[in-house]
PDB file of C-alpha atoms and ligand atoms in Angstrom:
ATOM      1  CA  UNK G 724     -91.057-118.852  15.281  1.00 48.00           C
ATOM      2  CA  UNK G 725     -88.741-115.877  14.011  1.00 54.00           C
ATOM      3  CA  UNK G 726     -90.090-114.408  17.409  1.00 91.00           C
ATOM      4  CA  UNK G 727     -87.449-116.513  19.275  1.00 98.00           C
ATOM      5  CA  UNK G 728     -85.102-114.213  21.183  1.00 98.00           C
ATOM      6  CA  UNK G 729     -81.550-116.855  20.729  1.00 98.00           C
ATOM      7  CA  UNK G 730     -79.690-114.501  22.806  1.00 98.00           C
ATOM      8  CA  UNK G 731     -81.876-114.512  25.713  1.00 98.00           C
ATOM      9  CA  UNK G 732     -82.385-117.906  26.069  1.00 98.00           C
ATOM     10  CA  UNK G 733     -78.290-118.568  25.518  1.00 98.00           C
ATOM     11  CA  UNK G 734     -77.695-116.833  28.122  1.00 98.00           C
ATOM     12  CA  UNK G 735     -79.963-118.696  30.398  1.00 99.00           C
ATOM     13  CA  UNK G 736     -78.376-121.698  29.275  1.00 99.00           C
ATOM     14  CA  UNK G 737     -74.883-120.235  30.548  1.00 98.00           C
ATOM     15  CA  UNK G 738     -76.490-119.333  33.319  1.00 99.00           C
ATOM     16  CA  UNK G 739     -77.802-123.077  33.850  1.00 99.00           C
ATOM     17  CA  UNK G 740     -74.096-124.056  32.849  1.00 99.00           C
ATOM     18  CA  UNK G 741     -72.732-122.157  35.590  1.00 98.00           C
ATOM     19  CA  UNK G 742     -74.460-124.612  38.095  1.00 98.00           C
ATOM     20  CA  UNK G 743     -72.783-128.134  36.332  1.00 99.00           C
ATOM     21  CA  UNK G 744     -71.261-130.808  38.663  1.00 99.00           C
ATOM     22  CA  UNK G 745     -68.571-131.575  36.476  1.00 98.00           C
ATOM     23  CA  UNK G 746     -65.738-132.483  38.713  1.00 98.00           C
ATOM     24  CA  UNK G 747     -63.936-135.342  35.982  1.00 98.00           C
ATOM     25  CA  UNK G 748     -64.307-133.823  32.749  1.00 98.00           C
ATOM     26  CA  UNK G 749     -63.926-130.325  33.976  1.00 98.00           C
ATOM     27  CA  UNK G 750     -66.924-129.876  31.146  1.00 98.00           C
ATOM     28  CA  UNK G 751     -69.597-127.784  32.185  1.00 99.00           C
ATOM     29  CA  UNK G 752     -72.554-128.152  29.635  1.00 99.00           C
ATOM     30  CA  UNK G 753     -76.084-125.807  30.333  1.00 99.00           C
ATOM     31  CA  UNK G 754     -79.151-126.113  28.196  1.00 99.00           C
ATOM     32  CA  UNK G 755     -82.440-123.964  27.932  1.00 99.00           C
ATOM     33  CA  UNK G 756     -85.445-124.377  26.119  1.00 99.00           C
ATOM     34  CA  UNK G 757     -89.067-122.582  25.546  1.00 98.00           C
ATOM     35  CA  UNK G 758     -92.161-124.644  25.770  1.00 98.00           C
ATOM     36  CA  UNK G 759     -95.121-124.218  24.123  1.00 98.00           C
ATOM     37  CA  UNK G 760     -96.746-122.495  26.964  1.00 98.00           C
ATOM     38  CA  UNK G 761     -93.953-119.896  27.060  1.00 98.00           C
ATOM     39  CA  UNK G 762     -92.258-121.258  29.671  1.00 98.00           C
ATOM     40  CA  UNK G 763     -87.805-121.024  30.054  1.00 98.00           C
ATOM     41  CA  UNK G 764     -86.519-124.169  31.232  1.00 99.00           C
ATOM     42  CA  UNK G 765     -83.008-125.240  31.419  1.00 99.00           C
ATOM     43  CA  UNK G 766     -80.574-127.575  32.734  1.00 99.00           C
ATOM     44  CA  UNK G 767     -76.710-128.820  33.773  1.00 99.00           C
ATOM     45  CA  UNK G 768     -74.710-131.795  33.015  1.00 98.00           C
ATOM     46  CA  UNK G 769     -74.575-133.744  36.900  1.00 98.00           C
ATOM     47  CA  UNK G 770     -71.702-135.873  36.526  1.00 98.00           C
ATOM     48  CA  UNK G 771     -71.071-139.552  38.492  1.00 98.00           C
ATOM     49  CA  UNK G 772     -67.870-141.436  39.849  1.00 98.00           C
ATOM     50  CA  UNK G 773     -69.734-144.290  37.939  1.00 98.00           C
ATOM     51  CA  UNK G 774     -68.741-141.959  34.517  1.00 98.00           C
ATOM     52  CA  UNK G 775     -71.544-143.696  32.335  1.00 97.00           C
ATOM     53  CA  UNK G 776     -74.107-142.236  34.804  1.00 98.00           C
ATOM     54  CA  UNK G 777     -73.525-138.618  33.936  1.00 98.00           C
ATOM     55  CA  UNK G 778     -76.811-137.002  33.306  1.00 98.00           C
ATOM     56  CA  UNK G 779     -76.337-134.119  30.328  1.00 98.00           C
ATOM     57  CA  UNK G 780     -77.573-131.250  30.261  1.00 99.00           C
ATOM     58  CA  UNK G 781     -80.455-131.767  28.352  1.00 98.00           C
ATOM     59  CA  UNK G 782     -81.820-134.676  31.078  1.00 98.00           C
ATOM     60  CA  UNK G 783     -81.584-131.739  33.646  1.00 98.00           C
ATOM     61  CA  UNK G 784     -83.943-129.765  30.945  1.00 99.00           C
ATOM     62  CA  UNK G 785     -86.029-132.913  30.553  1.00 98.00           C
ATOM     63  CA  UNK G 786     -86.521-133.319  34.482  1.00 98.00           C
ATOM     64  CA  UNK G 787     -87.058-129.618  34.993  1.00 98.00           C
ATOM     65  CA  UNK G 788     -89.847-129.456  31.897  1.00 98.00           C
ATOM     66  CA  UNK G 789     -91.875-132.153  33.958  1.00 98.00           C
ATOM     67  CA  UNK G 790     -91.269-130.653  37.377  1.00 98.00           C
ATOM     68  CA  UNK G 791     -92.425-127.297  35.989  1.00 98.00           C
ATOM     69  CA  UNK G 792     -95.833-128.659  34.146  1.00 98.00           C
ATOM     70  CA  UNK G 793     -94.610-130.856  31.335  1.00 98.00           C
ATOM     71  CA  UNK G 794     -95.638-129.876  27.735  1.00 98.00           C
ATOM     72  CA  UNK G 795     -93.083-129.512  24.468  1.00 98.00           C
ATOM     73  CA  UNK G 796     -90.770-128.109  23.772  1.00 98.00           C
ATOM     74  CA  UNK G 797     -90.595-124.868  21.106  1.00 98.00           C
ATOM     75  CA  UNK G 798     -87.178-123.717  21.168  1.00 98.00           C
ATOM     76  CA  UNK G 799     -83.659-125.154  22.008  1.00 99.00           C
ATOM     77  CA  UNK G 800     -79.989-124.480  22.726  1.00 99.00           C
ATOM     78  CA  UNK G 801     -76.767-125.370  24.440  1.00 98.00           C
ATOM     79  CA  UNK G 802     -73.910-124.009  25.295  1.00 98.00           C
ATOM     80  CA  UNK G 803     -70.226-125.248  26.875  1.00 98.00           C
ATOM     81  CA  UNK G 804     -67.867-123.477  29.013  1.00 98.00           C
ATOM     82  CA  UNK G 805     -67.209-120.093  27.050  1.00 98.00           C
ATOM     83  CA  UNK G 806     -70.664-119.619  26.056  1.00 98.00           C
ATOM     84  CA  UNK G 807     -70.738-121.348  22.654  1.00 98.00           C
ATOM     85  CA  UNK G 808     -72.961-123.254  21.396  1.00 98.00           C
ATOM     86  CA  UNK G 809     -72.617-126.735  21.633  1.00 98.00           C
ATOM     87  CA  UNK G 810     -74.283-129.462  19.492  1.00 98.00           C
ATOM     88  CA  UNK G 811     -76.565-132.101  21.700  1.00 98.00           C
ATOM     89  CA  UNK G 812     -75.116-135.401  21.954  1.00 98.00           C
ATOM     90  CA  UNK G 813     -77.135-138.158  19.537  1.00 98.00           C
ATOM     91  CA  UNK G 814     -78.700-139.753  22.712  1.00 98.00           C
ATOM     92  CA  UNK G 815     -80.231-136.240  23.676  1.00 98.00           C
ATOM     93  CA  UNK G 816     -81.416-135.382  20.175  1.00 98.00           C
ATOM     94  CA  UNK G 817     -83.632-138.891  21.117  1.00 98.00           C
ATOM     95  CA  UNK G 818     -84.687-137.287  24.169  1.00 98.00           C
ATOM     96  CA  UNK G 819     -85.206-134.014  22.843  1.00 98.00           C
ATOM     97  CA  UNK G 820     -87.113-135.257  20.143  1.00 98.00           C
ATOM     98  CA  UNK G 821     -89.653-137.334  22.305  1.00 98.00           C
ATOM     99  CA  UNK G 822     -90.787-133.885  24.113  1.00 98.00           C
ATOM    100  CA  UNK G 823     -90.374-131.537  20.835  1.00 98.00           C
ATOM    101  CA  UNK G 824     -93.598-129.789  19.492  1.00 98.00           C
ATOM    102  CA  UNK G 825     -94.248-130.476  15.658  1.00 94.00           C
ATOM    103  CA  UNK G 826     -92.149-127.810  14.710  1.00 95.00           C
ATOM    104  CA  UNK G 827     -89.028-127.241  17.542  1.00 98.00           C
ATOM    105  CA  UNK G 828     -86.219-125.045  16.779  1.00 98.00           C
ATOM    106  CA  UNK G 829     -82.651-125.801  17.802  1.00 98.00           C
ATOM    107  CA  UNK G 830     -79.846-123.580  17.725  1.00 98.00           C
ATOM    108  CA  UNK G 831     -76.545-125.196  16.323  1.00 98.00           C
ATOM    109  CA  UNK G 832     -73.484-124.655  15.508  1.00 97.00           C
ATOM    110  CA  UNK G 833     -74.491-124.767  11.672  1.00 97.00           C
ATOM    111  CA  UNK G 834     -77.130-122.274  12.660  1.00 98.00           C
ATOM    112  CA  UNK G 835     -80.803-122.507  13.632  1.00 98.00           C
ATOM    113  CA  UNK G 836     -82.355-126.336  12.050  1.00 98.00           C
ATOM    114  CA  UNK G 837     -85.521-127.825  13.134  1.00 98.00           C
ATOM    115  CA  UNK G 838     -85.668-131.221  15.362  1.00 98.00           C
ATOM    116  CA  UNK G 839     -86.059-133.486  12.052  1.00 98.00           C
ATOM    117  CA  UNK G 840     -82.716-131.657  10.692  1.00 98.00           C
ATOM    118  CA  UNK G 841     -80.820-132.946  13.367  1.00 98.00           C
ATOM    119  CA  UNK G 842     -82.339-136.393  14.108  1.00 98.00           C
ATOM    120  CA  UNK G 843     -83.534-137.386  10.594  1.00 98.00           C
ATOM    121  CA  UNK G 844     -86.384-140.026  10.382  1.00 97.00           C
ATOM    122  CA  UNK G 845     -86.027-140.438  14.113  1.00 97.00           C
ATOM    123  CA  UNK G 846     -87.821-143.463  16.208  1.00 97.00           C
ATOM    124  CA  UNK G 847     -90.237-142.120  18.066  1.00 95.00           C
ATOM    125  CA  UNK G 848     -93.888-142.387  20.277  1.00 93.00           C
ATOM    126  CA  UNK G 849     -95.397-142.535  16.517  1.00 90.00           C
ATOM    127  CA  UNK G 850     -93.833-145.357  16.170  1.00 94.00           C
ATOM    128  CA  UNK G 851     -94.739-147.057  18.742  1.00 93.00           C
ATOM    129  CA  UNK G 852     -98.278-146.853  18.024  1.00 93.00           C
ATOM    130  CA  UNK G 853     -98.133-147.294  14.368  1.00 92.00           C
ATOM    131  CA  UNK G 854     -96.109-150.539  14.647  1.00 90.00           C
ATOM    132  CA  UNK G 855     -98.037-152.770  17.110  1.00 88.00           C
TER     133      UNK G 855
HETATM  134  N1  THU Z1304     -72.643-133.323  27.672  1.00 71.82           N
HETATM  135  C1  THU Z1304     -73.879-132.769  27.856  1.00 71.82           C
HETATM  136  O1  THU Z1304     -74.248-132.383  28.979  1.00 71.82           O
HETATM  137  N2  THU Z1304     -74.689-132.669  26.761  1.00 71.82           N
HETATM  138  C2  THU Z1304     -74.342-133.011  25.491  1.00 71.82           C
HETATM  139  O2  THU Z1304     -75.179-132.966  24.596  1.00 71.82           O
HETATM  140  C3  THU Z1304     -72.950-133.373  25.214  1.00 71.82           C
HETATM  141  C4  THU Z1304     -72.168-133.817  26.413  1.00 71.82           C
HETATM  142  C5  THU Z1304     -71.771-133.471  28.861  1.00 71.82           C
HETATM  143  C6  THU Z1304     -71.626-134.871  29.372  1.00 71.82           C
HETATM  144  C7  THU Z1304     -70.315-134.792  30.135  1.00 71.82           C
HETATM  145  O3  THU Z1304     -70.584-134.359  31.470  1.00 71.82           O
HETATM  146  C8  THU Z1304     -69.528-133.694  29.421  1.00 71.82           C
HETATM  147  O4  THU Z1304     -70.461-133.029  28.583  1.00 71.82           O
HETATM  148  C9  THU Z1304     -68.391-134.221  28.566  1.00 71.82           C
HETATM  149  O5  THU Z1304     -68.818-135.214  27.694  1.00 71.82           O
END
């Protein structure tokens, strides 16, 4: 996992924050991730007049990790406006965590922490099936 180049996958998230539609908070957001298969995907934050309907930039990431052959995700961060890195919201640690490998990285802004660092004991598809 040490293999993870941060830097180049940072700046595919700016480059994925560059394309935001972000025209009421004026708060671009892009995210990128690795998948197991070695793929780069990333994403925007596509804001709505309807405010609550603002997809973040990790649901761009989501949509373009299915669109691009689905699998989990290795490898994680996001960054705002100036290029620094930018913690995901709780909801998308939920959504991150439902396509994470067994061991994903994320970048943060307390340094590099796995998935169950930042969403502790977290509900998931386990869950689900464990609990019937
Ligand atoms: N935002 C994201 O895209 N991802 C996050 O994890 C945090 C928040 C977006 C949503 C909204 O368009 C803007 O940042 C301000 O909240």
């Amino acid at each position: 996992m040490s293999e993870i180049n941060w830097d180049a996958l940072r700046a595919k998230a700016n480059a994925a924050m560059k394309k935001a539609y972000v025209p009421y908070s004026k708060f671009p957001v892009g995210a990128a991730a690795i998948t197991e298969d070695g793929r780069v995907v990333s994403g925007c934050n596509i804001e709505n007049a309807s405010y609550g309907l603002t997809l973040c930039a990790e649901c761009s990431l989501v949509s373009d990790l299915f669109a691009t052959g689905g699998g989990r995700l290795i490898a994680f961060t996001c960054v705002d406006a100036h290029g620094n890195v930018l913690m995901p919201c709780g909801r998308c640690r939920q959504l991150l965590f439902e396509h994470s490998a067994e061991v994903m990285l994320l970048e943060t802004v307390s340094g590099i922490k796995t998935i169950n660092q930042v969403i502790p004991d977290a509900f998931g598809p386990r869950d689900l099936e464990e609990r019937k």
